[in-house]
Backbone as CSV, one residue per row, in Angstrom:
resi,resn,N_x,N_y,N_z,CA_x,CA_y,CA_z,C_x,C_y,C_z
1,UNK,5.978,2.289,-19.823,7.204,1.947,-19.112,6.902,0.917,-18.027
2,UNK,7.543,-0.015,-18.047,7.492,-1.303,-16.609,8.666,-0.743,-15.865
3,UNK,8.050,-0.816,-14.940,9.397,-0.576,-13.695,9.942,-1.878,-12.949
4,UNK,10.782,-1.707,-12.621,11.164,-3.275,-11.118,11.645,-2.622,-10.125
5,UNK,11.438,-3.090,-9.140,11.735,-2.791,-7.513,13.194,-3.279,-6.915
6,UNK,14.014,-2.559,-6.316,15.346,-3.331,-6.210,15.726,-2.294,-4.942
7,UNK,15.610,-2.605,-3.681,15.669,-1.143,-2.848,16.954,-1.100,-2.456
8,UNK,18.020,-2.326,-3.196,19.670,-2.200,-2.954,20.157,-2.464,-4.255
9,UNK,19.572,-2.026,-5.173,20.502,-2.080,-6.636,21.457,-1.675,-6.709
10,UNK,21.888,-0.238,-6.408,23.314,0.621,-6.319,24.030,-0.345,-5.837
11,UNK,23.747,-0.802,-4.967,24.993,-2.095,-4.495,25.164,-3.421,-4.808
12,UNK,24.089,-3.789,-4.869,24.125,-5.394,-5.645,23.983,-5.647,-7.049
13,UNK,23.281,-4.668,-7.732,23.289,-4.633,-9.286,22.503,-5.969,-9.563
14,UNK,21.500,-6.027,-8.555,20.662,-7.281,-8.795,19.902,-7.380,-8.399
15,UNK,18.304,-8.086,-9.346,17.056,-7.545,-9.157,17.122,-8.524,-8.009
16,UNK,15.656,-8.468,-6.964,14.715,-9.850,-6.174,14.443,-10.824,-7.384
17,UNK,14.506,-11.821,-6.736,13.724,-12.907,-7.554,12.373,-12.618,-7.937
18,UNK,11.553,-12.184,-7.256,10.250,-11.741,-7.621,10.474,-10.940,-9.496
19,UNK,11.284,-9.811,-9.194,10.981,-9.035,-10.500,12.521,-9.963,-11.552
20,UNK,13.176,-10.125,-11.005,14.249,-11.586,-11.947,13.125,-12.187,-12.651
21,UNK,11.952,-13.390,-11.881,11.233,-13.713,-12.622,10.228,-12.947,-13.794
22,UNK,9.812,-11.987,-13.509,8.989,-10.890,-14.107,9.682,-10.919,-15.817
23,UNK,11.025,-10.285,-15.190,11.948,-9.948,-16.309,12.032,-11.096,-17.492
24,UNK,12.909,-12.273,-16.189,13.438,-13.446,-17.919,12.483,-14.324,-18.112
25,UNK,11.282,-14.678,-16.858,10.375,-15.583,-17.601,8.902,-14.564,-18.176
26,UNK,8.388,-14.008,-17.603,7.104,-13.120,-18.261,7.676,-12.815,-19.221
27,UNK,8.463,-11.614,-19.174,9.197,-10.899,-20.286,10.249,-11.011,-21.273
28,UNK,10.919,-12.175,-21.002,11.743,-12.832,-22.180,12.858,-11.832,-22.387
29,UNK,13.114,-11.258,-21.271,14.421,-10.241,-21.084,15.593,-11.418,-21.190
30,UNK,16.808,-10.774,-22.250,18.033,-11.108,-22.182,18.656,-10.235,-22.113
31,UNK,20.356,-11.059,-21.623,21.339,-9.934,-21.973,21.263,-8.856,-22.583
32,UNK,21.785,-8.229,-22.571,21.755,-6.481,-22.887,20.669,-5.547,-23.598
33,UNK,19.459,-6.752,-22.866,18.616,-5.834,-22.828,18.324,-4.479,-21.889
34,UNK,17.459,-3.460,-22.033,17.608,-2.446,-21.039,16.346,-2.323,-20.094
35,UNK,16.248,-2.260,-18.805,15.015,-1.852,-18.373,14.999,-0.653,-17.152
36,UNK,14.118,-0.390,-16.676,14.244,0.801,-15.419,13.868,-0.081,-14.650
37,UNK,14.548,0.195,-13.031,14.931,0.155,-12.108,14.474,1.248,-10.567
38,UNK,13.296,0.898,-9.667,13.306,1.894,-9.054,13.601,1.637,-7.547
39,UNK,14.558,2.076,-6.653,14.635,1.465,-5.231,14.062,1.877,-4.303
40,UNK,12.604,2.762,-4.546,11.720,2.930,-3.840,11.912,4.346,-2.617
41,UNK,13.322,4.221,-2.480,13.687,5.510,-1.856,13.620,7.196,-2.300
42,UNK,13.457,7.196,-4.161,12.954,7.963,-4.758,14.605,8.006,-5.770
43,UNK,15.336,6.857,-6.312,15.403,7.032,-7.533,15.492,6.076,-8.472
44,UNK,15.589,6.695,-9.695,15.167,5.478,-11.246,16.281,5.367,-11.346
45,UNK,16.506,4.014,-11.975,17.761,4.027,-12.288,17.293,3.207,-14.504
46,UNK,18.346,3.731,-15.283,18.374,3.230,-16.465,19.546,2.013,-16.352
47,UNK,19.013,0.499,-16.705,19.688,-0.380,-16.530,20.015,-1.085,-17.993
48,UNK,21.197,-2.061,-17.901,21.297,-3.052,-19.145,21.416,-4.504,-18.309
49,UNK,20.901,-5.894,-18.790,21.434,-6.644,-18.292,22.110,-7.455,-18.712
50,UNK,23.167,-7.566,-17.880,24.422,-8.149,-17.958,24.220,-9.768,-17.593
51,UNK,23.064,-10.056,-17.059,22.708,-11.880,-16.553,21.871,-11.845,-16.264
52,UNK,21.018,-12.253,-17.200,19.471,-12.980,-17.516,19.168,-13.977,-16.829
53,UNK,18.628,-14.081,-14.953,18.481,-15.378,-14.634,17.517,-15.542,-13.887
54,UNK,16.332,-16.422,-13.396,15.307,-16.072,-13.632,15.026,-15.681,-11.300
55,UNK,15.890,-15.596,-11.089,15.883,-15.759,-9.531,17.061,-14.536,-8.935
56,UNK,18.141,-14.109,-9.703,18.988,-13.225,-9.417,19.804,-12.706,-10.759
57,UNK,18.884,-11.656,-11.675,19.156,-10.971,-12.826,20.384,-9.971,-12.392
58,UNK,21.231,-9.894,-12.980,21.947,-8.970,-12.481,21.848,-8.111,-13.782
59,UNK,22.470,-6.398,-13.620,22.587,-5.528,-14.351,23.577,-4.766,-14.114
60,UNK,24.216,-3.900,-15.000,24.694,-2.632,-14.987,24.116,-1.047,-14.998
61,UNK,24.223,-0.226,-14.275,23.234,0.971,-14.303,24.207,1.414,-15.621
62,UNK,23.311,2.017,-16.453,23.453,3.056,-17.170,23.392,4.752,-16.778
63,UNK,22.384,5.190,-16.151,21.848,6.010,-15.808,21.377,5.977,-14.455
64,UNK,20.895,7.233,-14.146,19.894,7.322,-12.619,19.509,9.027,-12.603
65,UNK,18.306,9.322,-12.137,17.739,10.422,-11.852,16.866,10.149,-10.408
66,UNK,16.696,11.343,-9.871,16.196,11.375,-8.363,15.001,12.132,-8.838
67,UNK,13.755,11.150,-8.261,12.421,11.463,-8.278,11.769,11.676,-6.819
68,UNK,11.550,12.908,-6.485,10.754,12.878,-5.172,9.471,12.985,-5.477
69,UNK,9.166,12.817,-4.207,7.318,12.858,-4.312,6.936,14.244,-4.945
70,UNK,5.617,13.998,-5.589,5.576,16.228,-6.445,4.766,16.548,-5.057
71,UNK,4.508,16.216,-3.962,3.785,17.032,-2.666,5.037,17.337,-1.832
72,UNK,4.822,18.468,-1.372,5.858,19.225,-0.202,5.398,18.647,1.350
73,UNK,6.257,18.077,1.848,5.966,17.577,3.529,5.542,15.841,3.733
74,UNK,5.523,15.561,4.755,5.247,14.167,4.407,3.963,14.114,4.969
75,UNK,2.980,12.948,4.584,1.338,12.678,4.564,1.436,11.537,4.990
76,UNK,1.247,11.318,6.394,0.543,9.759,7.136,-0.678,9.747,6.999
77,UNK,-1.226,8.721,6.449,-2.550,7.919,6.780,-2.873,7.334,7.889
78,UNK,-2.942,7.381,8.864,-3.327,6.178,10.047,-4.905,5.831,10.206
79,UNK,-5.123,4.776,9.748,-6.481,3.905,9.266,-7.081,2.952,9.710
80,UNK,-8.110,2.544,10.702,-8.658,1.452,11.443,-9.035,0.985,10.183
81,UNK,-8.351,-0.835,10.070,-8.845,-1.871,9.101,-10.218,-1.890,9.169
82,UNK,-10.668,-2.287,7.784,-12.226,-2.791,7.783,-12.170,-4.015,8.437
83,UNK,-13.300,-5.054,8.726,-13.494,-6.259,8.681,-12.645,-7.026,7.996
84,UNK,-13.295,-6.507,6.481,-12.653,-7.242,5.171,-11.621,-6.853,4.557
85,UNK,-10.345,-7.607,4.654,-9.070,-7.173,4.408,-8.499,-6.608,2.831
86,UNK,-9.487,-7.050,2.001,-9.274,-6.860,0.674,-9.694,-5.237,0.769
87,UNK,-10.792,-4.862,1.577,-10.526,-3.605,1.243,-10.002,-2.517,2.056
88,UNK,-8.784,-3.144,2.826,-7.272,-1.995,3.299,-6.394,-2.672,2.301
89,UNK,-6.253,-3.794,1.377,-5.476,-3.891,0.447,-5.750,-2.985,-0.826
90,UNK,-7.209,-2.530,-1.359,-7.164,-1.802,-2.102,-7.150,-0.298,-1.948
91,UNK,-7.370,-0.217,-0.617,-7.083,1.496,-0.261,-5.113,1.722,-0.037
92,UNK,-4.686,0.671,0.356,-3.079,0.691,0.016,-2.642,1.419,-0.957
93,UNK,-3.250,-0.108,-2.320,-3.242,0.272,-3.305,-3.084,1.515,-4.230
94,UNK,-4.220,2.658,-3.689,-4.765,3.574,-4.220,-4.202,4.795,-3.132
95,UNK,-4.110,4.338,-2.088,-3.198,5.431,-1.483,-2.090,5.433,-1.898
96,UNK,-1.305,4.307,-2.060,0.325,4.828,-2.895,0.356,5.432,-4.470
97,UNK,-0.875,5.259,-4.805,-1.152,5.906,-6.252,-1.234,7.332,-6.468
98,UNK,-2.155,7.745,-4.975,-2.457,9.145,-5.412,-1.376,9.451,-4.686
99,UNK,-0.865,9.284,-3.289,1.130,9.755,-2.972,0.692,9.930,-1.253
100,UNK,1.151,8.684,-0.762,1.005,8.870,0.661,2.564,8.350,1.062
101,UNK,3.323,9.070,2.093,4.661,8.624,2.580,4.361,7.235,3.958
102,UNK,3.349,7.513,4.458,2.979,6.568,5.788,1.557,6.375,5.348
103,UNK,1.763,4.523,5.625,0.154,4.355,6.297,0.569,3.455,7.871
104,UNK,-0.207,3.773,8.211,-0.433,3.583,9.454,-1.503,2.443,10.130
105,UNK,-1.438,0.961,10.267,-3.368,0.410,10.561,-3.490,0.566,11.812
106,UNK,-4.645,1.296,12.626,-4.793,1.719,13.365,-5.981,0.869,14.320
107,UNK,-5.210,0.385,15.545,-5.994,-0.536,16.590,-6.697,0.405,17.238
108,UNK,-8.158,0.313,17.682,-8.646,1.256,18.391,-9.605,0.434,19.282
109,UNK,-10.446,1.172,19.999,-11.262,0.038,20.993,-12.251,-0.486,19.832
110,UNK,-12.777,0.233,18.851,-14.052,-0.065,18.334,-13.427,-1.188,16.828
111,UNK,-12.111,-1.967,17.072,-12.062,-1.742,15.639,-12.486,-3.165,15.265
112,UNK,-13.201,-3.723,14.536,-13.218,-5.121,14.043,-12.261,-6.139,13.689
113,UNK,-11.397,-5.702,13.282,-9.825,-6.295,12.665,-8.896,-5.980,14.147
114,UNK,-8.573,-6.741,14.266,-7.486,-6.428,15.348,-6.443,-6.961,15.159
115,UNK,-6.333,-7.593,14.174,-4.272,-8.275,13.396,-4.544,-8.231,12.431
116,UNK,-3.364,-7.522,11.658,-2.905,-7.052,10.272,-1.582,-7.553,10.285
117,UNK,-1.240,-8.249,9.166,-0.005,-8.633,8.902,0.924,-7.307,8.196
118,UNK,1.430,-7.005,7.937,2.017,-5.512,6.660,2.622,-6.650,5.321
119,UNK,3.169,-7.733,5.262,3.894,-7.743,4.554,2.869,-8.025,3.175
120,UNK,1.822,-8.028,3.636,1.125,-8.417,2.406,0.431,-6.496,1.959
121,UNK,0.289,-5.973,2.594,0.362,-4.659,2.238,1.216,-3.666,1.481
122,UNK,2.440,-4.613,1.871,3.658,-3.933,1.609,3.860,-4.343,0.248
123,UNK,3.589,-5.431,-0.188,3.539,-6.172,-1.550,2.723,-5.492,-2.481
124,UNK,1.605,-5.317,-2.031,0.846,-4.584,-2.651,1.301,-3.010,-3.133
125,UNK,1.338,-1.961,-2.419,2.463,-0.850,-1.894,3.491,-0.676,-3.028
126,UNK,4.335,-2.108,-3.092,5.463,-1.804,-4.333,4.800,-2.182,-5.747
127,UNK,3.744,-2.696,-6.017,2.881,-2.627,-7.060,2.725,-1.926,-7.494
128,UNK,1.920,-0.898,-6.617,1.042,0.060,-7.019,2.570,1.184,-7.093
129,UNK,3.196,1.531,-6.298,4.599,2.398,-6.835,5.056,1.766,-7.958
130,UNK,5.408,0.935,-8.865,5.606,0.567,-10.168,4.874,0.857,-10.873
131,UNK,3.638,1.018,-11.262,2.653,0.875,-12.035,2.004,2.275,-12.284
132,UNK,2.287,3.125,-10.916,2.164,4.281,-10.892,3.346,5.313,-11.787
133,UNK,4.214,4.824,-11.878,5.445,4.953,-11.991,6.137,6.028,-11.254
134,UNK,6.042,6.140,-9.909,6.819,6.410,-8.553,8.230,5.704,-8.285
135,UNK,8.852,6.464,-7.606,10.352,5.760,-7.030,10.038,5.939,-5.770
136,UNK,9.355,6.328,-5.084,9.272,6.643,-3.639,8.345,5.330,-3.224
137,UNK,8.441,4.613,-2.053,7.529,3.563,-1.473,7.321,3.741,-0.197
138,UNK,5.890,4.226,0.046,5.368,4.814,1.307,5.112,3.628,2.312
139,UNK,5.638,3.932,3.524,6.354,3.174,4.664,5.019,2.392,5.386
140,UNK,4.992,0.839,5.165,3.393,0.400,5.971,4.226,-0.423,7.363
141,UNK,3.328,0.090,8.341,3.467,-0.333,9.721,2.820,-1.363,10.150
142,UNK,3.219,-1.949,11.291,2.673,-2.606,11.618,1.188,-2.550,12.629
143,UNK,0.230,-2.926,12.410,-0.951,-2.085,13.867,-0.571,-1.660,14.868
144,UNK,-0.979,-0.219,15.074,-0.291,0.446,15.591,-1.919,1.522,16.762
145,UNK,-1.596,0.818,17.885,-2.442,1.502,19.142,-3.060,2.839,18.718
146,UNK,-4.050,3.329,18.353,-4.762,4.654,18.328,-3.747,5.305,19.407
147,UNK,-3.619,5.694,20.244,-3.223,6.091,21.479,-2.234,6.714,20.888
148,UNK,-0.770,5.478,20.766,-0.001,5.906,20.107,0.552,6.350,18.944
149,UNK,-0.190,6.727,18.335,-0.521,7.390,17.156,-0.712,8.923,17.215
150,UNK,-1.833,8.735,18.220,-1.977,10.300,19.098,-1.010,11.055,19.511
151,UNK,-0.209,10.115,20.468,0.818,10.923,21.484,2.277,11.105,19.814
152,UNK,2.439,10.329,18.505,3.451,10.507,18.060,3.833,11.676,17.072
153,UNK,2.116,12.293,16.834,2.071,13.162,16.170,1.733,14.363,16.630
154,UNK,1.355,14.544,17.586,0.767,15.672,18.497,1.476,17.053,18.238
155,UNK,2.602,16.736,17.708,3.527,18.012,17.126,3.198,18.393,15.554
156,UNK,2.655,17.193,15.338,2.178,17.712,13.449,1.441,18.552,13.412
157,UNK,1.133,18.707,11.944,-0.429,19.182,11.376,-1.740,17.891,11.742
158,UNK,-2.057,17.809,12.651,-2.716,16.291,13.012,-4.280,16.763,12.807
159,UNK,-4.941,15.755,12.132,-6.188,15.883,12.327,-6.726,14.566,12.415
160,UNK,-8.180,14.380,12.562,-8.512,13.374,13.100,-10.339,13.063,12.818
161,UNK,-10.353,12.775,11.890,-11.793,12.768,11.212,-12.663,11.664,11.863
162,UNK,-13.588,12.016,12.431,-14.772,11.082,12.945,-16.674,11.495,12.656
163,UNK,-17.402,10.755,12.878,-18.342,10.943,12.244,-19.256,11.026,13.608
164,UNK,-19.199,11.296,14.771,-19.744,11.981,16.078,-19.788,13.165,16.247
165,UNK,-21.524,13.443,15.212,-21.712,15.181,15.453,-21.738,15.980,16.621
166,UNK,-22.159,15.026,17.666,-22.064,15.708,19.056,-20.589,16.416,19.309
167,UNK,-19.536,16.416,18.463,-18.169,16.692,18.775,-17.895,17.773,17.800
168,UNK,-18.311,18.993,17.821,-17.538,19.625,16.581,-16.852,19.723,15.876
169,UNK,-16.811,19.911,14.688,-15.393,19.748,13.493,-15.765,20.582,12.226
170,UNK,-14.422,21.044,12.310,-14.535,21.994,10.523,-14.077,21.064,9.359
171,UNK,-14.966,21.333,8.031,-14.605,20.638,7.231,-12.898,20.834,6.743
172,UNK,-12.428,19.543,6.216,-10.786,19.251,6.715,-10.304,20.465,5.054
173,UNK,-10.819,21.291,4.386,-10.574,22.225,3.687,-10.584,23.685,4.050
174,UNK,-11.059,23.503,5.599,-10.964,24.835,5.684,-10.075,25.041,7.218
175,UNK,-9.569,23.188,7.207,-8.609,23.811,8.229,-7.118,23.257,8.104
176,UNK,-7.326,22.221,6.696,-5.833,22.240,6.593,-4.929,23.475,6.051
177,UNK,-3.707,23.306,6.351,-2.580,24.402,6.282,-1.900,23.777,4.916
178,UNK,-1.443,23.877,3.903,-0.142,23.179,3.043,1.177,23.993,3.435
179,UNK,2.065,23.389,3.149,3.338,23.993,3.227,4.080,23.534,4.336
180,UNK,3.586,22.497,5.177,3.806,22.006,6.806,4.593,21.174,6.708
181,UNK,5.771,20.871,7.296,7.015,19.326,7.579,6.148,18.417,7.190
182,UNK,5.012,17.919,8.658,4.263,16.425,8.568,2.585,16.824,8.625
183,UNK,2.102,16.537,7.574,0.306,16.537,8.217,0.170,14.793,8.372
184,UNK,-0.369,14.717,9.404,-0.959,13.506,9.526,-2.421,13.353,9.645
185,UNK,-3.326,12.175,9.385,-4.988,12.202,8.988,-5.045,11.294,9.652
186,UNK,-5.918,11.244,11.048,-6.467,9.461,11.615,-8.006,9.622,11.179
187,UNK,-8.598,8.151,10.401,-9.273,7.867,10.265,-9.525,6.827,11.234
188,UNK,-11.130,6.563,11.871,-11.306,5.456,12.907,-11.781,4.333,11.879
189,UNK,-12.424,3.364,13.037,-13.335,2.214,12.419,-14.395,2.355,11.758
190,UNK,-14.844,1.543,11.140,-16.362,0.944,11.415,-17.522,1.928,11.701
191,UNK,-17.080,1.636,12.832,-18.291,2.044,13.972,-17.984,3.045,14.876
192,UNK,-16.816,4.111,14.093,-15.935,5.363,14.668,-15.401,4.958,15.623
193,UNK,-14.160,5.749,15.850,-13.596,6.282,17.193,-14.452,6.326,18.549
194,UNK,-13.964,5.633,19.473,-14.892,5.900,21.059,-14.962,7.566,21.298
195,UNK,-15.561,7.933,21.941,-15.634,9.360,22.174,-14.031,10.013,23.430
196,UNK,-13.617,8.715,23.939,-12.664,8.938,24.838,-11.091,8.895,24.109
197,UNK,-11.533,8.216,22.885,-10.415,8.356,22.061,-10.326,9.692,21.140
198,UNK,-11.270,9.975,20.565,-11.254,11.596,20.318,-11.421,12.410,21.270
199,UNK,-11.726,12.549,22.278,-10.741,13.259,23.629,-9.453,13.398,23.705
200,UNK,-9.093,12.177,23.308,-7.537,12.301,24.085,-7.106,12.741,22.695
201,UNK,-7.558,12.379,21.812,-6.656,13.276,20.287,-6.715,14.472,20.245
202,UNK,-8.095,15.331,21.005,-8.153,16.499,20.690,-7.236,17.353,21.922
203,UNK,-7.007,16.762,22.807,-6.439,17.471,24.209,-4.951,17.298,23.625
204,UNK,-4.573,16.151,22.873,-3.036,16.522,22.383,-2.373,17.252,21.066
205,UNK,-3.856,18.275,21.121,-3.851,18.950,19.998,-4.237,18.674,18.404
206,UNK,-4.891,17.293,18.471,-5.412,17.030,17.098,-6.641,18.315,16.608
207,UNK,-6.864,18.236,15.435,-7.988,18.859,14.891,-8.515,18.667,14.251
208,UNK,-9.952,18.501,14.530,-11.183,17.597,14.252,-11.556,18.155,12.704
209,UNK,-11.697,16.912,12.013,-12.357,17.512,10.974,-13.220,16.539,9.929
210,UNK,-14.087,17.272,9.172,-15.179,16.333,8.734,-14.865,16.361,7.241
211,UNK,-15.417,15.418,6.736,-14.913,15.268,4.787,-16.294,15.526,4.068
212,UNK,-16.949,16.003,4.680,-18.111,15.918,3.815,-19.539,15.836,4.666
213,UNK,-20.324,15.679,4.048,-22.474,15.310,4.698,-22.107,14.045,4.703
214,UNK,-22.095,12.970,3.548,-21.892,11.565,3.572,-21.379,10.723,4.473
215,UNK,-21.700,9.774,4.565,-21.518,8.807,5.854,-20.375,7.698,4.972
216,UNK,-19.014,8.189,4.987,-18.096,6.989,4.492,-17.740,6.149,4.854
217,UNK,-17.155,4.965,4.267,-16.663,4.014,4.458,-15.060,4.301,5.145
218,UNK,-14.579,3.439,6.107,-13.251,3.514,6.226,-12.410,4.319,5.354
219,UNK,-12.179,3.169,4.019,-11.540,3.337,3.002,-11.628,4.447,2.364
220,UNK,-12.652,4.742,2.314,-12.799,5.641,1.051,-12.883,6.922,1.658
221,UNK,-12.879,7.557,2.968,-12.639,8.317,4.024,-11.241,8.762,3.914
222,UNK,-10.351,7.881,4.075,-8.838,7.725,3.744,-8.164,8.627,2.196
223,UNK,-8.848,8.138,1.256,-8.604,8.344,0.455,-9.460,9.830,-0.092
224,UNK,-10.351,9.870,0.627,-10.799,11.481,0.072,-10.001,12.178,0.894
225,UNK,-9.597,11.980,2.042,-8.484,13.150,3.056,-7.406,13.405,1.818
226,UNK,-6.755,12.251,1.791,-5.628,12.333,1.290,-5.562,12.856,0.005
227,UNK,-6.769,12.700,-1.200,-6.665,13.273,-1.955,-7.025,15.028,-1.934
228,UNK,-7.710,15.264,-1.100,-8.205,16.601,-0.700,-6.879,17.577,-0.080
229,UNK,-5.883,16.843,0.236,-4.795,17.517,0.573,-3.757,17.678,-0.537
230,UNK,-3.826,16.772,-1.393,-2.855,16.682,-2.572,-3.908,18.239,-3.756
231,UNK,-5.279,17.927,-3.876,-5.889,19.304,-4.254,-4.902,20.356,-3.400
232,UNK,-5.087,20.410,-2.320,-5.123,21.915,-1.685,-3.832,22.396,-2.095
233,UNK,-2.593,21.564,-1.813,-1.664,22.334,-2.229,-1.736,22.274,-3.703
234,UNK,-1.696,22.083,-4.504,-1.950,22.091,-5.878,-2.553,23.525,-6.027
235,UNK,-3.695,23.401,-6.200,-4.454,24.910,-5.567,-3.289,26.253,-5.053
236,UNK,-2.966,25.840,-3.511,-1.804,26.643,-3.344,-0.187,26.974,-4.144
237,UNK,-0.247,25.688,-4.540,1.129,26.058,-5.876,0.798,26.793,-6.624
238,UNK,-0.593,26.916,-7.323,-0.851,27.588,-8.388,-0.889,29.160,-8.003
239,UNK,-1.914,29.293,-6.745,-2.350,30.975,-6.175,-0.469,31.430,-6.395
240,UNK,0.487,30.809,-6.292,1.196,31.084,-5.237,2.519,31.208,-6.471
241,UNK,2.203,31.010,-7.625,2.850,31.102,-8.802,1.591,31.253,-10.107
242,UNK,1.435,32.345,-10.220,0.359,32.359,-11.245,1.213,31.898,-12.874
243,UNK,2.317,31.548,-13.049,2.423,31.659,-14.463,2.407,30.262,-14.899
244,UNK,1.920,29.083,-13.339,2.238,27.857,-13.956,0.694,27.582,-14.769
């Protein structure tokens, strides 16, 4: 199945030029041909088109079904960029694959990257929700102060993974909860979190936690949280209904 992105179809009945082109020049879509439709808010829609043009395709819905995310609660990422930007474009990538609602790029004192554009993230983002074949498109911010990151979640399930053994932490399986409104995960830089910045996360109630012995990368830090939480409740759906 190919999907296209249209996050005001219900109302305009007309793709972006981006996936217009996709359609009548890649794909040699005409008139009443049919394709799916997703507006990223979490639903599909079954389309015909009514005008094949290669900049503003228009259609008629046939159909529509509401797809939510299959995880209960919403999952922020907040992530100090690497250096190298290609790889917070492919942890994007792969975070909207395995099902994140927020990422977050996270400015901190230690961080190497200190400007991130989103819109090229965001591009990426509705890719990887097509291809995945998702209707939901998890929300990318703009760099966003460690600090305030701290003070916005302090009411969540917040944790806050750093690699400064001098600081205690339980591994993040034996202290996440499933079943929670918001868990949120800060991952630092590089060259970790300052020690004054995991202070102030832990005094506003974050909880420290470690992914493992291994010494990870940014990225791939990110993406084992996040997948380790999509396990747990999984895990917990199952204890919690034995007949699935």
């Amino acid at each position: 199945m190919i999907q296209f992105y249209a996050p005001d179809i219900a109302d305009t009945l007309t793709l972006p030029e981006s996936d217009s082109q996709h359609a009548v020049r890649v794909l040699r879509l005409r008139e009443g041909d049919e394709l799916t439709v997703v507006d990223g808010k979490g639903r599909r829609y079954r389309c015909v088109i009514t005008g094949a043009h290669q900049r503003h395709t228009t259609v008629e819905i046939l159909s529509s079904e509401t797809l939510l995310p299959s995880w209960s609660g919403e999952i922020v990422a907040a992530v100090a960029p690497s250096k190298h930007l290609d790889r917070m474009e492919w942890m994007t990538e792969k975070l909207t694959e395995i099902g994140v609602d927020r990422i977050i790029p996270l400015l901190c004192r230690r961080s190497e990257r200190r400007e991130l554009k989103p819109e090229r993230l965001e591009k990426i983002a509705v890719a990887a929700m097509k291809q995945s074949l998702k209707a939901v498109l998890p929300v990318v911010e703009p760099m966003t102060p460690v600090g305030e990151v701290t003070a916005r979640y302090a009411g969540a399930q917040a944790l806050i993974a750093y690699c400064d053994r001098s600081i205690p932490r339980r591994e993040l399986v034996a202290t996440y909860r499933s079943g929670v409104p918001v868990t949120a995960i800060m991952i630092g830089p590089e060259g970790d979190f300052a020690p004054e910045e995991i202070q102030a996360a832990l005094d506003a109630g974050w909880k420290p936690v470690a992914l493992g012995p291994e010494r990870l990368r940014t990225e791939t830090a990110a993406l084992r949280a996040v997948d380790a939480i999509h396990i747990l409740d999984q895990y917990r759906s199952i204890t919690d209904n034995p007949e699935i």
